[in-house]
mmCIF file of C-alpha atoms and ligand atoms in Angstrom:
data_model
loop_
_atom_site.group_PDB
_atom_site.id
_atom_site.type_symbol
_atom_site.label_atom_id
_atom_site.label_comp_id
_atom_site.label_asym_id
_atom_site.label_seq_id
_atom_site.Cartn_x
_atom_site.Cartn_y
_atom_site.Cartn_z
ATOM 1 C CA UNK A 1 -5.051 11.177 -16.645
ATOM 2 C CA UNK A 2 -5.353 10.974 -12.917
ATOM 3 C CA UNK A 3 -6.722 13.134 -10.378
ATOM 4 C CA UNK A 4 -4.579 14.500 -7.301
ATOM 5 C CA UNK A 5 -5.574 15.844 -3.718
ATOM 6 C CA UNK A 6 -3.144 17.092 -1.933
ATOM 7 C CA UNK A 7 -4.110 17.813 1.236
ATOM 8 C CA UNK A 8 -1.736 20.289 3.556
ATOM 9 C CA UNK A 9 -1.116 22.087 0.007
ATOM 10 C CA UNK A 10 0.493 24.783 1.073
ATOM 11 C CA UNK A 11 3.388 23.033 3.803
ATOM 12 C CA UNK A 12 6.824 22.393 2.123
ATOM 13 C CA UNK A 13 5.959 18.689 1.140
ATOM 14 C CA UNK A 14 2.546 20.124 -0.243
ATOM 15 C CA UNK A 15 4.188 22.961 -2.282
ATOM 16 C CA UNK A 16 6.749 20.456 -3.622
ATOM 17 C CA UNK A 17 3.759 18.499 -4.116
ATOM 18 C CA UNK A 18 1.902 20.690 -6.704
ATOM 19 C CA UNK A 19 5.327 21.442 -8.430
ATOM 20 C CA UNK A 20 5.331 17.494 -9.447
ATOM 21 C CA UNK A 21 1.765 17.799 -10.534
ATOM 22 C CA UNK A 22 2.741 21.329 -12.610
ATOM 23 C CA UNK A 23 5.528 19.406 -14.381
ATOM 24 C CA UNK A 24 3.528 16.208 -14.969
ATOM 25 C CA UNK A 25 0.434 18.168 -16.206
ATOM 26 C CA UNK A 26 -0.526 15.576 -18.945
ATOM 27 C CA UNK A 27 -0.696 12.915 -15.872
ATOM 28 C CA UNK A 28 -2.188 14.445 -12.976
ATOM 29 C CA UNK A 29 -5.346 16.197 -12.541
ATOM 30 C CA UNK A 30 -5.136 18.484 -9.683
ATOM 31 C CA UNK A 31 -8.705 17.711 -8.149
ATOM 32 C CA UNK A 32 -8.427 19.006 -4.180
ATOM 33 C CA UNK A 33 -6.588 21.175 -2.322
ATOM 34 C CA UNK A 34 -6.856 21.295 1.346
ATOM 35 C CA UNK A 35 -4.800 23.014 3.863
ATOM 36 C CA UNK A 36 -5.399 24.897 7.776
ATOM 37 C CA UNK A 37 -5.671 28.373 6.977
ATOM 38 C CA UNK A 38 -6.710 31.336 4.561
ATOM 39 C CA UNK A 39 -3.321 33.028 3.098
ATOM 40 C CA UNK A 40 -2.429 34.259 -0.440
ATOM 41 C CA UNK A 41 -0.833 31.216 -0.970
ATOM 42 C CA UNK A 42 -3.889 28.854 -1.222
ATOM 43 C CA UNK A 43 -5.605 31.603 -3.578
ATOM 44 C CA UNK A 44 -2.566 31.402 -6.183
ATOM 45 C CA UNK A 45 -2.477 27.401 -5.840
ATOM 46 C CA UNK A 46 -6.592 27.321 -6.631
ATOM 47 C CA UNK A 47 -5.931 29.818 -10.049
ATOM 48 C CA UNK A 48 -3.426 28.288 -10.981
ATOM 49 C CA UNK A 49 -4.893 24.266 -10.709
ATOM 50 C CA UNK A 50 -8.149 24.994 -10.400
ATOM 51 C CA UNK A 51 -9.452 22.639 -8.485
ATOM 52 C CA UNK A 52 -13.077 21.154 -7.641
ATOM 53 C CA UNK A 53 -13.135 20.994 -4.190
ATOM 54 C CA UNK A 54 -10.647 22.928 -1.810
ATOM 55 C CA UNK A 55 -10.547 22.016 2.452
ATOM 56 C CA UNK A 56 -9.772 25.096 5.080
ATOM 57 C CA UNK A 57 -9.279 23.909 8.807
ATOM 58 C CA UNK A 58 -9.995 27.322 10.178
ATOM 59 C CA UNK A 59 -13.911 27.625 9.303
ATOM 60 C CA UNK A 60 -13.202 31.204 9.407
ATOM 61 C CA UNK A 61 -10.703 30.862 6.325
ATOM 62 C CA UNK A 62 -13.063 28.891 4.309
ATOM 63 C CA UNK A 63 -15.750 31.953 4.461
ATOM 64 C CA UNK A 64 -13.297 34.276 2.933
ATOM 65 C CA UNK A 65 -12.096 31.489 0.526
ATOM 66 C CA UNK A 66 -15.215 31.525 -0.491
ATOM 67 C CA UNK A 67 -16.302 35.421 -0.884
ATOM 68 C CA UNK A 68 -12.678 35.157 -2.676
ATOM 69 C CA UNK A 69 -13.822 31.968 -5.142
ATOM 70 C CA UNK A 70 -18.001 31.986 -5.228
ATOM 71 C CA UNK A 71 -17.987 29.271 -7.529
ATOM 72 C CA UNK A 72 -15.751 26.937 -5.650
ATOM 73 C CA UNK A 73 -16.848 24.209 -3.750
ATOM 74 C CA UNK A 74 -15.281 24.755 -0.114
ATOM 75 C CA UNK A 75 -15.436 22.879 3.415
ATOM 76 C CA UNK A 76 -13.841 23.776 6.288
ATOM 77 C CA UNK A 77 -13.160 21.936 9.465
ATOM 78 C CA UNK A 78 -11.444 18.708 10.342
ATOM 79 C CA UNK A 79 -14.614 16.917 8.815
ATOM 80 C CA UNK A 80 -13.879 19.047 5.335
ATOM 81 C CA UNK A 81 -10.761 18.414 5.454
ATOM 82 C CA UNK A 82 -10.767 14.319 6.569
ATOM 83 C CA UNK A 83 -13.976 14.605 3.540
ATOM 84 C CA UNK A 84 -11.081 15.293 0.927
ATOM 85 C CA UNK A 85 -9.333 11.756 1.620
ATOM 86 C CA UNK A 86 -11.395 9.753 -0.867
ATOM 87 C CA UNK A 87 -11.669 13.041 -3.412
ATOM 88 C CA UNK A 88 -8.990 11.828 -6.052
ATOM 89 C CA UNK A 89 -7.363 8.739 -7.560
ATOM 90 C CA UNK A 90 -4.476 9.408 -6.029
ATOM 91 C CA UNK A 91 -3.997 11.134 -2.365
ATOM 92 C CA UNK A 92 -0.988 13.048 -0.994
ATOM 93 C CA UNK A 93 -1.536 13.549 2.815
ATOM 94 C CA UNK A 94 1.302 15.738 4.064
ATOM 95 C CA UNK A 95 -0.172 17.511 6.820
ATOM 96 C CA UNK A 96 1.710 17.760 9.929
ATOM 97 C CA UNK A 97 -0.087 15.728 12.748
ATOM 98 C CA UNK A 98 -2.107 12.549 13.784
ATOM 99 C CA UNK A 99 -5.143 15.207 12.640
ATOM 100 C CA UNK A 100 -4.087 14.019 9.297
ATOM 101 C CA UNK A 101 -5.825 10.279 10.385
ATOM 102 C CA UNK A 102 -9.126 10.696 9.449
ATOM 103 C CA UNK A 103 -7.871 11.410 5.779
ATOM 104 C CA UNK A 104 -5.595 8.779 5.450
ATOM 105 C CA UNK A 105 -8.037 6.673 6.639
ATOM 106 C CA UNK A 106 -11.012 7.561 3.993
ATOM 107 C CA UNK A 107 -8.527 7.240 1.057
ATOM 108 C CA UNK A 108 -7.564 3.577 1.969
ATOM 109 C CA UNK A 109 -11.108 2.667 3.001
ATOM 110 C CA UNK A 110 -12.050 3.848 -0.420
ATOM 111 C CA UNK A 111 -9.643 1.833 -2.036
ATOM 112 C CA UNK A 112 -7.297 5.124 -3.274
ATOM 113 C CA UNK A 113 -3.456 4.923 -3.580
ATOM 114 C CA UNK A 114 -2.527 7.070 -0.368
ATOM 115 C CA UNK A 115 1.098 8.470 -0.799
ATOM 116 C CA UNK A 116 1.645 9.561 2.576
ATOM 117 C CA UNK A 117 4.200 11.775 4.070
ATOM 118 C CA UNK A 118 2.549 12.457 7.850
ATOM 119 C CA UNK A 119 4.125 9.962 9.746
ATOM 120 C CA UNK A 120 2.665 10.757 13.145
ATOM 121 C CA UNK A 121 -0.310 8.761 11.104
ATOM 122 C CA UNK A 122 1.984 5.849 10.681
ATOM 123 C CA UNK A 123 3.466 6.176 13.954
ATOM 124 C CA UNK A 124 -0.216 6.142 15.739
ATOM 125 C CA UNK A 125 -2.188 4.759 13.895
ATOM 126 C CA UNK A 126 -0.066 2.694 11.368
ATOM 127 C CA UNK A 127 -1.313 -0.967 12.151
ATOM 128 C CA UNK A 128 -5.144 0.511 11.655
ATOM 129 C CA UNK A 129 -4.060 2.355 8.607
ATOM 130 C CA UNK A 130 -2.609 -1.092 7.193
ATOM 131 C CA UNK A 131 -5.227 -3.060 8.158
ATOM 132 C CA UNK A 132 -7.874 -1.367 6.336
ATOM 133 C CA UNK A 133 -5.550 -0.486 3.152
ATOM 134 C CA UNK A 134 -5.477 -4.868 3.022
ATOM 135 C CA UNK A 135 -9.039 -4.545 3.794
ATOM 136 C CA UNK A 136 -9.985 -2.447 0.276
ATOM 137 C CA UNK A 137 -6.889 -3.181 -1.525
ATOM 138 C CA UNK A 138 -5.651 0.866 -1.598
ATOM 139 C CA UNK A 139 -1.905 1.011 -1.844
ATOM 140 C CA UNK A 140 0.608 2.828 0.543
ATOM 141 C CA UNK A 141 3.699 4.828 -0.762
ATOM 142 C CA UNK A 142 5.556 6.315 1.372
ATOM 143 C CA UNK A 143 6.645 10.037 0.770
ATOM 144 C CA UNK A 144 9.479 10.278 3.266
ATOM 145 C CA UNK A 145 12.473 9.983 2.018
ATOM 146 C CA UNK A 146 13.987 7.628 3.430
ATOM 147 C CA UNK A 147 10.813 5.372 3.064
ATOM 148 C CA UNK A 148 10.887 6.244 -0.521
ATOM 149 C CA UNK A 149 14.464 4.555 -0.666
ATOM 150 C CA UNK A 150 13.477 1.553 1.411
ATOM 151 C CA UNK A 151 10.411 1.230 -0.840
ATOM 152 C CA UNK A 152 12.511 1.435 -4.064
ATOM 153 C CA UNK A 153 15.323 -1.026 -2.523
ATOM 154 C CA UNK A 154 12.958 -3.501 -1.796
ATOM 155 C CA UNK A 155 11.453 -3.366 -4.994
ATOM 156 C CA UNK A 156 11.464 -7.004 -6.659
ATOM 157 C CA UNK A 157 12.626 -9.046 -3.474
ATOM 158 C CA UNK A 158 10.505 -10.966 -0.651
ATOM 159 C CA UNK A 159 10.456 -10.330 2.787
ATOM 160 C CA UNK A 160 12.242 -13.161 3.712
ATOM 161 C CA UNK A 161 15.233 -12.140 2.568
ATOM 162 C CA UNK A 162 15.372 -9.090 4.258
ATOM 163 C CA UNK A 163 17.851 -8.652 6.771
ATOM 164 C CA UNK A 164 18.124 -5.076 7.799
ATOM 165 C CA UNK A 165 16.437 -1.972 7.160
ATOM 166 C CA UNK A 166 19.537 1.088 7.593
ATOM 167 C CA UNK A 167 17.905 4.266 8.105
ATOM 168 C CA UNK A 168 20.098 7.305 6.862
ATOM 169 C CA UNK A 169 19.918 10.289 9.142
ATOM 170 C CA UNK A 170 21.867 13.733 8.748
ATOM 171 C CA UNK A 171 22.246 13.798 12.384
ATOM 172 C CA UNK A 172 20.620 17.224 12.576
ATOM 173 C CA UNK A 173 22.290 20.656 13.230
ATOM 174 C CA UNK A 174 23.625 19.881 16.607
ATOM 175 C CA UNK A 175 25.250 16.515 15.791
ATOM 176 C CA UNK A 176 28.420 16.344 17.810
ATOM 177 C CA UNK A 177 27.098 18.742 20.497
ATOM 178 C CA UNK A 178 27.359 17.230 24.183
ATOM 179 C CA UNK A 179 24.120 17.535 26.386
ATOM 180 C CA UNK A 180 25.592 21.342 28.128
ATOM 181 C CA UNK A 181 25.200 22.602 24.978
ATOM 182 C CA UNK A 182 22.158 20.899 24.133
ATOM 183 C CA UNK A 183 20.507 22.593 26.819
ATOM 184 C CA UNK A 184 20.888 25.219 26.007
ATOM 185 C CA UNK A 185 19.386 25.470 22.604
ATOM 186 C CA UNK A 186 17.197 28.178 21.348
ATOM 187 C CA UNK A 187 13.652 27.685 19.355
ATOM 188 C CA UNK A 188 15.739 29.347 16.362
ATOM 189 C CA UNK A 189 19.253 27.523 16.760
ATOM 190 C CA UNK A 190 17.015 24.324 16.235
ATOM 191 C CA UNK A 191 14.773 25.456 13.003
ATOM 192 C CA UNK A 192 17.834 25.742 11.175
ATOM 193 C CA UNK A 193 18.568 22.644 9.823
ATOM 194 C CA UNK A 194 21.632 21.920 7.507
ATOM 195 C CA UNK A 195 20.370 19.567 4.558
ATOM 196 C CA UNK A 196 16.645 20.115 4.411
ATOM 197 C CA UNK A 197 14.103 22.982 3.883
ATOM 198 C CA UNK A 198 11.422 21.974 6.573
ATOM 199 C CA UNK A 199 8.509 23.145 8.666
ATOM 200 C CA UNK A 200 8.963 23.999 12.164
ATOM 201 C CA UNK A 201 7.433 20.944 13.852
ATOM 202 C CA UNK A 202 9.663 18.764 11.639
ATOM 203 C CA UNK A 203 12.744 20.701 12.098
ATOM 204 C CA UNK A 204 12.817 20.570 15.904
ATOM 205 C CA UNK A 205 12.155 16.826 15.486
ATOM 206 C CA UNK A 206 15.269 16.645 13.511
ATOM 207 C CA UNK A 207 17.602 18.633 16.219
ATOM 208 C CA UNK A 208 16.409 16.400 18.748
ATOM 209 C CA UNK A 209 16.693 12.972 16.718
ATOM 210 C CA UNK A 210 13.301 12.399 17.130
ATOM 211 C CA UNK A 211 11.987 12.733 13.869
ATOM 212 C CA UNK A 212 14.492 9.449 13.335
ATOM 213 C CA UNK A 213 12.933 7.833 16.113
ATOM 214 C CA UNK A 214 9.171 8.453 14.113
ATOM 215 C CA UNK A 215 10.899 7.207 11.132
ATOM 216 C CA UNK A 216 11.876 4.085 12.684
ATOM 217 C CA UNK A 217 8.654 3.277 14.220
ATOM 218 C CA UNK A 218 7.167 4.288 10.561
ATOM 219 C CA UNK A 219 9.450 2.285 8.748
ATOM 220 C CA UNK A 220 8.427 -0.951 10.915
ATOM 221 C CA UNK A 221 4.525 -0.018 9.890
ATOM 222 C CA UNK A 222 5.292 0.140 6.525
ATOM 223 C CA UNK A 223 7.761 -2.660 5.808
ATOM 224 C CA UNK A 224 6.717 -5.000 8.540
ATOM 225 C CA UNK A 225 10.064 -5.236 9.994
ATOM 226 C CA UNK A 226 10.792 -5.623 14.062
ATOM 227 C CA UNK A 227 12.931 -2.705 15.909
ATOM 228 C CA UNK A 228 15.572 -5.038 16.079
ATOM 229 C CA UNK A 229 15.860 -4.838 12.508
ATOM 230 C CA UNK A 230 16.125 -1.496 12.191
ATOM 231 C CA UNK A 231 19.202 0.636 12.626
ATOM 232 C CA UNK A 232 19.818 4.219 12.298
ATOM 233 C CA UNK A 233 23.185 5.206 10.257
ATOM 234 C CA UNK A 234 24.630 9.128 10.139
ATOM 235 C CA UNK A 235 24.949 10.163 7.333
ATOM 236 C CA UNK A 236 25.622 13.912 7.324
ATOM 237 C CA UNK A 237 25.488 14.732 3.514
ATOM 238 C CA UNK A 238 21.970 13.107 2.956
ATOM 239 C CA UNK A 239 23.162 11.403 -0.257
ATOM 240 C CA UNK A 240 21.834 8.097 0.756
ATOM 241 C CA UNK A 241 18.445 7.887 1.649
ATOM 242 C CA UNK A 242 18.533 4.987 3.158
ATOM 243 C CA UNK A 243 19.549 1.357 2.673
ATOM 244 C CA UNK A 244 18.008 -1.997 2.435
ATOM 245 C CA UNK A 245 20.412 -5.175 3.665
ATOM 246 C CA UNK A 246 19.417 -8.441 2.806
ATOM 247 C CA UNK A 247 20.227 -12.265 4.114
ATOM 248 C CA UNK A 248 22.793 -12.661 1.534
ATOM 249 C CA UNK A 249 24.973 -9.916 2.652
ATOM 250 C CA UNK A 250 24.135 -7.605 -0.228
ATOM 251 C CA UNK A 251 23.306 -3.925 0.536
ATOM 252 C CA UNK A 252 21.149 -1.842 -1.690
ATOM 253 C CA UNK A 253 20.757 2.209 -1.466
ATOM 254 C CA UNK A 254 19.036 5.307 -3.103
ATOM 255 C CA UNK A 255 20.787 7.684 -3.853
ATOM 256 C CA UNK A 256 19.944 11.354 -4.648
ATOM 257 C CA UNK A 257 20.805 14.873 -4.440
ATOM 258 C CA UNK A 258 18.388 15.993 -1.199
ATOM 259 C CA UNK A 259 15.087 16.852 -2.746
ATOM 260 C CA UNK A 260 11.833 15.940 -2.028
ATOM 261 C CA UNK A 261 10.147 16.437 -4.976
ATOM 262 C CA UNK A 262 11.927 12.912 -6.464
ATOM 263 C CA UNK A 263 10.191 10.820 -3.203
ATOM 264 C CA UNK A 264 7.010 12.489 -3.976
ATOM 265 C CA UNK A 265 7.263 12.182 -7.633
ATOM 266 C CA UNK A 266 8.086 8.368 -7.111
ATOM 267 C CA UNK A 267 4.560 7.542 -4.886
ATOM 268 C CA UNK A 268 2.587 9.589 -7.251
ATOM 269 C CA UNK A 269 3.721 7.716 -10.700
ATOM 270 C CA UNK A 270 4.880 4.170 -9.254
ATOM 271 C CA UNK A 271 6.134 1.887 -10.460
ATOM 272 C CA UNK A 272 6.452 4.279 -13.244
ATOM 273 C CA UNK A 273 9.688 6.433 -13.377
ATOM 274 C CA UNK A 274 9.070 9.921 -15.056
ATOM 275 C CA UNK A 275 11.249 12.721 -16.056
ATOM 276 C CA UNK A 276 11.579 15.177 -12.751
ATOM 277 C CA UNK A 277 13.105 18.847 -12.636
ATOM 278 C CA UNK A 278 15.345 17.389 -9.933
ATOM 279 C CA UNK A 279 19.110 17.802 -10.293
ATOM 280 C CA UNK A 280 21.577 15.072 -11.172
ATOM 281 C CA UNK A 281 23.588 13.428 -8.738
ATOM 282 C CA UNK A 282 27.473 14.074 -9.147
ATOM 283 C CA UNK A 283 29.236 11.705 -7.098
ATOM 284 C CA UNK A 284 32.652 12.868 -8.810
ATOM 285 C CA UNK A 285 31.959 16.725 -7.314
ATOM 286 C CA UNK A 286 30.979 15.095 -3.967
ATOM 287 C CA UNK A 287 33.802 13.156 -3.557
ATOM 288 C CA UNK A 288 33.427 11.527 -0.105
ATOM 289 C CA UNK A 289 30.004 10.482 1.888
ATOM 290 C CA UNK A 290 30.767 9.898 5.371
ATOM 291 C CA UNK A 291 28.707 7.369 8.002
ATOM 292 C CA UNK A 292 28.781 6.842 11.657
ATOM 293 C CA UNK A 293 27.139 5.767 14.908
ATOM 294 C CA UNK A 294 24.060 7.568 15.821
ATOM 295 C CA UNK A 295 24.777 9.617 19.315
ATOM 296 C CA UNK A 296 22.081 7.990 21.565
ATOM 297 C CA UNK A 297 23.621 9.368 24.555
ATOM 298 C CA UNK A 298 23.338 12.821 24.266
ATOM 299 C CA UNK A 299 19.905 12.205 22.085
ATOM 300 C CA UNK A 300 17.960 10.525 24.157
ATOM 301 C CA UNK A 301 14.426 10.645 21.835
ATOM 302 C CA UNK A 302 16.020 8.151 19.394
ATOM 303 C CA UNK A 303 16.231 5.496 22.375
ATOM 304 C CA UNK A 304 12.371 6.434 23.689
ATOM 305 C CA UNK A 305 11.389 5.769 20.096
ATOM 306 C CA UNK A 306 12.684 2.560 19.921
ATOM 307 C CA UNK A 307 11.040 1.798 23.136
ATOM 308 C CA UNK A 308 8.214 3.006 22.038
ATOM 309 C CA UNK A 309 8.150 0.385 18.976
ATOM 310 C CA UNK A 310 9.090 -2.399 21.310
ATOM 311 C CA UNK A 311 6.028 -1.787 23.914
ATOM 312 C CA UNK A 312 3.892 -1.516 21.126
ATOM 313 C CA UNK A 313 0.310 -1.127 21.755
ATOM 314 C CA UNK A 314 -0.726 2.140 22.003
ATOM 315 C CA UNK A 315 3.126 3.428 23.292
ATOM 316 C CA UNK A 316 3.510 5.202 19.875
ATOM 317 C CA UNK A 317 0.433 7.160 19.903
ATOM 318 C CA UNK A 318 1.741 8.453 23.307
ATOM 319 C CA UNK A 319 5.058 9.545 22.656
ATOM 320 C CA UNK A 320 3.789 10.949 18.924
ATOM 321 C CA UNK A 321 1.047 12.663 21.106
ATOM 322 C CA UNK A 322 3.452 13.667 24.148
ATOM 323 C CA UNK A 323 6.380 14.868 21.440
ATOM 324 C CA UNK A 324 3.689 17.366 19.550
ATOM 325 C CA UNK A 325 2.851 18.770 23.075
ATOM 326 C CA UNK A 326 6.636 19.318 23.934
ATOM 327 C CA UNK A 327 7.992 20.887 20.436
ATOM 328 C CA UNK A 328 5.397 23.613 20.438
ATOM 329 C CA UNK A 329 5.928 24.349 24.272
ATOM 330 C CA UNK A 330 9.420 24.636 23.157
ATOM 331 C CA UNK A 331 8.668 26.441 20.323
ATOM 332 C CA UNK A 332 6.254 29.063 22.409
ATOM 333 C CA UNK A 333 9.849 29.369 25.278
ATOM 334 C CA UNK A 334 8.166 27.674 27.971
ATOM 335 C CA UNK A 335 10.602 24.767 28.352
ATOM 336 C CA UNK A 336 13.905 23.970 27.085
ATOM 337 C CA UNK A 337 15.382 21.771 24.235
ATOM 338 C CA UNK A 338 16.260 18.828 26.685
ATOM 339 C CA UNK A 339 13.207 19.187 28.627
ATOM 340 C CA UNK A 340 11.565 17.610 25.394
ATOM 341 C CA UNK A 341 12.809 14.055 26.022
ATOM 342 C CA UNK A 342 12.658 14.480 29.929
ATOM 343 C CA UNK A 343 8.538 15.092 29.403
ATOM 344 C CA UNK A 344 8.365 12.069 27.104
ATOM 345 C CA UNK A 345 10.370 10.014 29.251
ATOM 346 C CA UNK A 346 7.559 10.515 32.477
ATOM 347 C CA UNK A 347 5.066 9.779 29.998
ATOM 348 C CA UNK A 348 5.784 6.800 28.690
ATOM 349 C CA UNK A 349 6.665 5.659 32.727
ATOM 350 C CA UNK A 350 3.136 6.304 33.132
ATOM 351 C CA UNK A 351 1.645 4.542 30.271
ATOM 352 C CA UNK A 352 -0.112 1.945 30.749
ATOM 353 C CA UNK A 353 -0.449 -0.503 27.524
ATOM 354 C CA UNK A 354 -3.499 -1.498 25.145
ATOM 355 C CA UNK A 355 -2.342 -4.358 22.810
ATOM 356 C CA UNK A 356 -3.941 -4.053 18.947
ATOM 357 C CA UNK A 357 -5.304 -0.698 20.134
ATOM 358 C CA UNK A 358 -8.629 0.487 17.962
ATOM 359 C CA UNK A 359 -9.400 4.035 16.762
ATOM 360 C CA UNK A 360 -10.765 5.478 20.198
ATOM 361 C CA UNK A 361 -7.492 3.815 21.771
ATOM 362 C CA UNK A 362 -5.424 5.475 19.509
ATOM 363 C CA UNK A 363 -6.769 8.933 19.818
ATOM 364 C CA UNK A 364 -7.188 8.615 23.882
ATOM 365 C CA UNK A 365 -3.304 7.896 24.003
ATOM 366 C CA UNK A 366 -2.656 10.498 21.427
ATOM 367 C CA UNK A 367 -4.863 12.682 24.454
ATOM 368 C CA UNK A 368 -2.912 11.315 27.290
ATOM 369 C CA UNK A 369 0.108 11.869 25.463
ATOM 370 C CA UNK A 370 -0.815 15.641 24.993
ATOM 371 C CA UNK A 371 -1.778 16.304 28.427
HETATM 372 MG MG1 MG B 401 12.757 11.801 6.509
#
């Protein structure tokens, strides 16, 4: 038996989350649960796994968590939360944010198996995050899905003979829409994405290509691959997670129907594969994936992204911090879909670079980025 925190319980990865650990009882301990607020929600999740030790953001939350459960040990507060990362043998950090860092960041320093779905950790602070996980030996498995594929196609070969890393995207809902259009977008048009149930942050980044653009910079953290080895391939039926191509010529894939809970599943019981509740792929019904080009014309945050990876330094921590800023101004009306890249744009003009940035680098160009 192992223990589990998940911390950001109650998001879409974190509900998926606890489904895994309800249908892999015998395996997984459900030890913490942390997530930003009081709701309903959290109460069924703590009488249901009962848990030791539960996290609330909003200090306010964790008082009535606590009138609600007196003999539950709560924290609240970034430090309560962050407190969680070394709580449990394994940790799932699916918050959405770089204020999921000082989590990730106690889990690998105490030597934990971190499956980690918040890439704007790996996108700001990924070569820290590394760097101590070699430090105390704690493992990294990667909850995204198309991480999750790369991780499983590269299972059993070296580096070396890595050629490529293809990541799969679905091209979000406005794939195929010129930049009038595109303009014109409304907060709502852009949380309804086509393939995937998602929060709001995550959905806008989808629309506007630059949750790709994350997953590219993550996927160079992880695997230790350059930009230049890394392509982005549509994929509009999200079939293929992604692919792996290697010096030989061969290419290797994951395939799937679209649901998270088989990614998760995966970095919680590697290199283990367990029975899941998720359905079984029908090619036959399918019939016919399709791939193309990725539009980088008309999406310009794909192209920052990459530019972002290729400055290095602290560049990623600014345009993860700069890109948070923008999606909830969009989100709150104040500016429009295709003002997001413009703002991003200006800020990485006025960057100026730290190589092998430290902690208080990070989080200053995560502030500058904001601004
Ligand atoms: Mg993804």
């Amino acid at each position: 038996m192992q223990t589990l925190a998940v911390i950001g319980s109650t998001g879409s990865i974190g509900r998926s989350a606890l489904d895994v650990a309800r249908n892999l009882k015998e395996r997984f301990k459900v030890e913490a649960l942390a997530c930003g607020h009081f709701s309903p929600l959290i109460c069924e999740q703590i009488k249901e796994f009962a848990p030791k030790t539960v996290a609330i953001n909003d200090p306010a939350g964790a008082l009535e968590l606590k009138k609600a459960f007196p003999g539950l040990e709560v924290s609240s507060g970034g430090e309560g939360v962050a407190s969680l990362g070394d709580s449990a043998d394994v940790v799932l950090l699916s918050v959405v944010g770089l204020c999921g860092l000082d989590s990730a960041l106690r889990a690998v320093r105490a030597g934990k198996r971190l499956a980690i779905a918040t890439k704007e950790v790996l996108v700001s602070g990924g070569e820290l995050v590394f760097r101590e996980a070699r430090k105390h030996g704690a493992e990294i498995i990667p909850v995204d899905s198309e991480h999750s594929a790369i991780f499983q196609c590269l299972m059993g070969s070296g580096r070396e003979s890595v050629k490529r890393l293809l990541i799969t995207a679905s091209g979000g809902p406005f794939r195929g829409k010129d930049k009038t259009f595109l303009e014109r977008v409304t907060p709502k048009e852009a949380l309804a994405h086509p393939v995937w149930k998602m929060g709001p942050k995550i959905s806008v980044d989808s629309a506007t290509m630059m949750n790709k653009g994350l997953e590219v910079i993550e996927a160079s953290r992880i695997f230790s691959v350059p930009a230049e080895k890394i392509d982005v391939l549509i994929h509009p039926q999200s079939i293929v997670h992604s692919l792996v191509e290697f010096r030989d010529g061969a290419q290797l894939a994951q395939l799937s129907v679209p649901d998270m809970r088989l990614a998760i599943q995966f970095a919680l019981t590697y290199p283990e594969r367990m029975p899941s509740p998720v359905a079984w792929l029908d090619l036959s019904e399918i019939g016919k994936l399709e791939f193309g080009k990725p539009d980088m014309e008309n999406f310009p945050c794909l192209g920052l992204a990459y530019e972002a990876l290729k400055r290095g330094g602290i560049f990623p921590a600014v345009l993860n911090g700069a890109n948070e800023t923008a999606v909830t101004r969009f989100l709150r009306g104040e500016c429009g879909f295709m003002d997001i890249p413009r703002f991003l744009e200006k800020k990485l003009e006025k960057t100026n670079n730290v190589k092998d940035p430290a902690l208080e680098d990070i989080l200053e160009a995560d502030r500058f980025g904001r601004e």
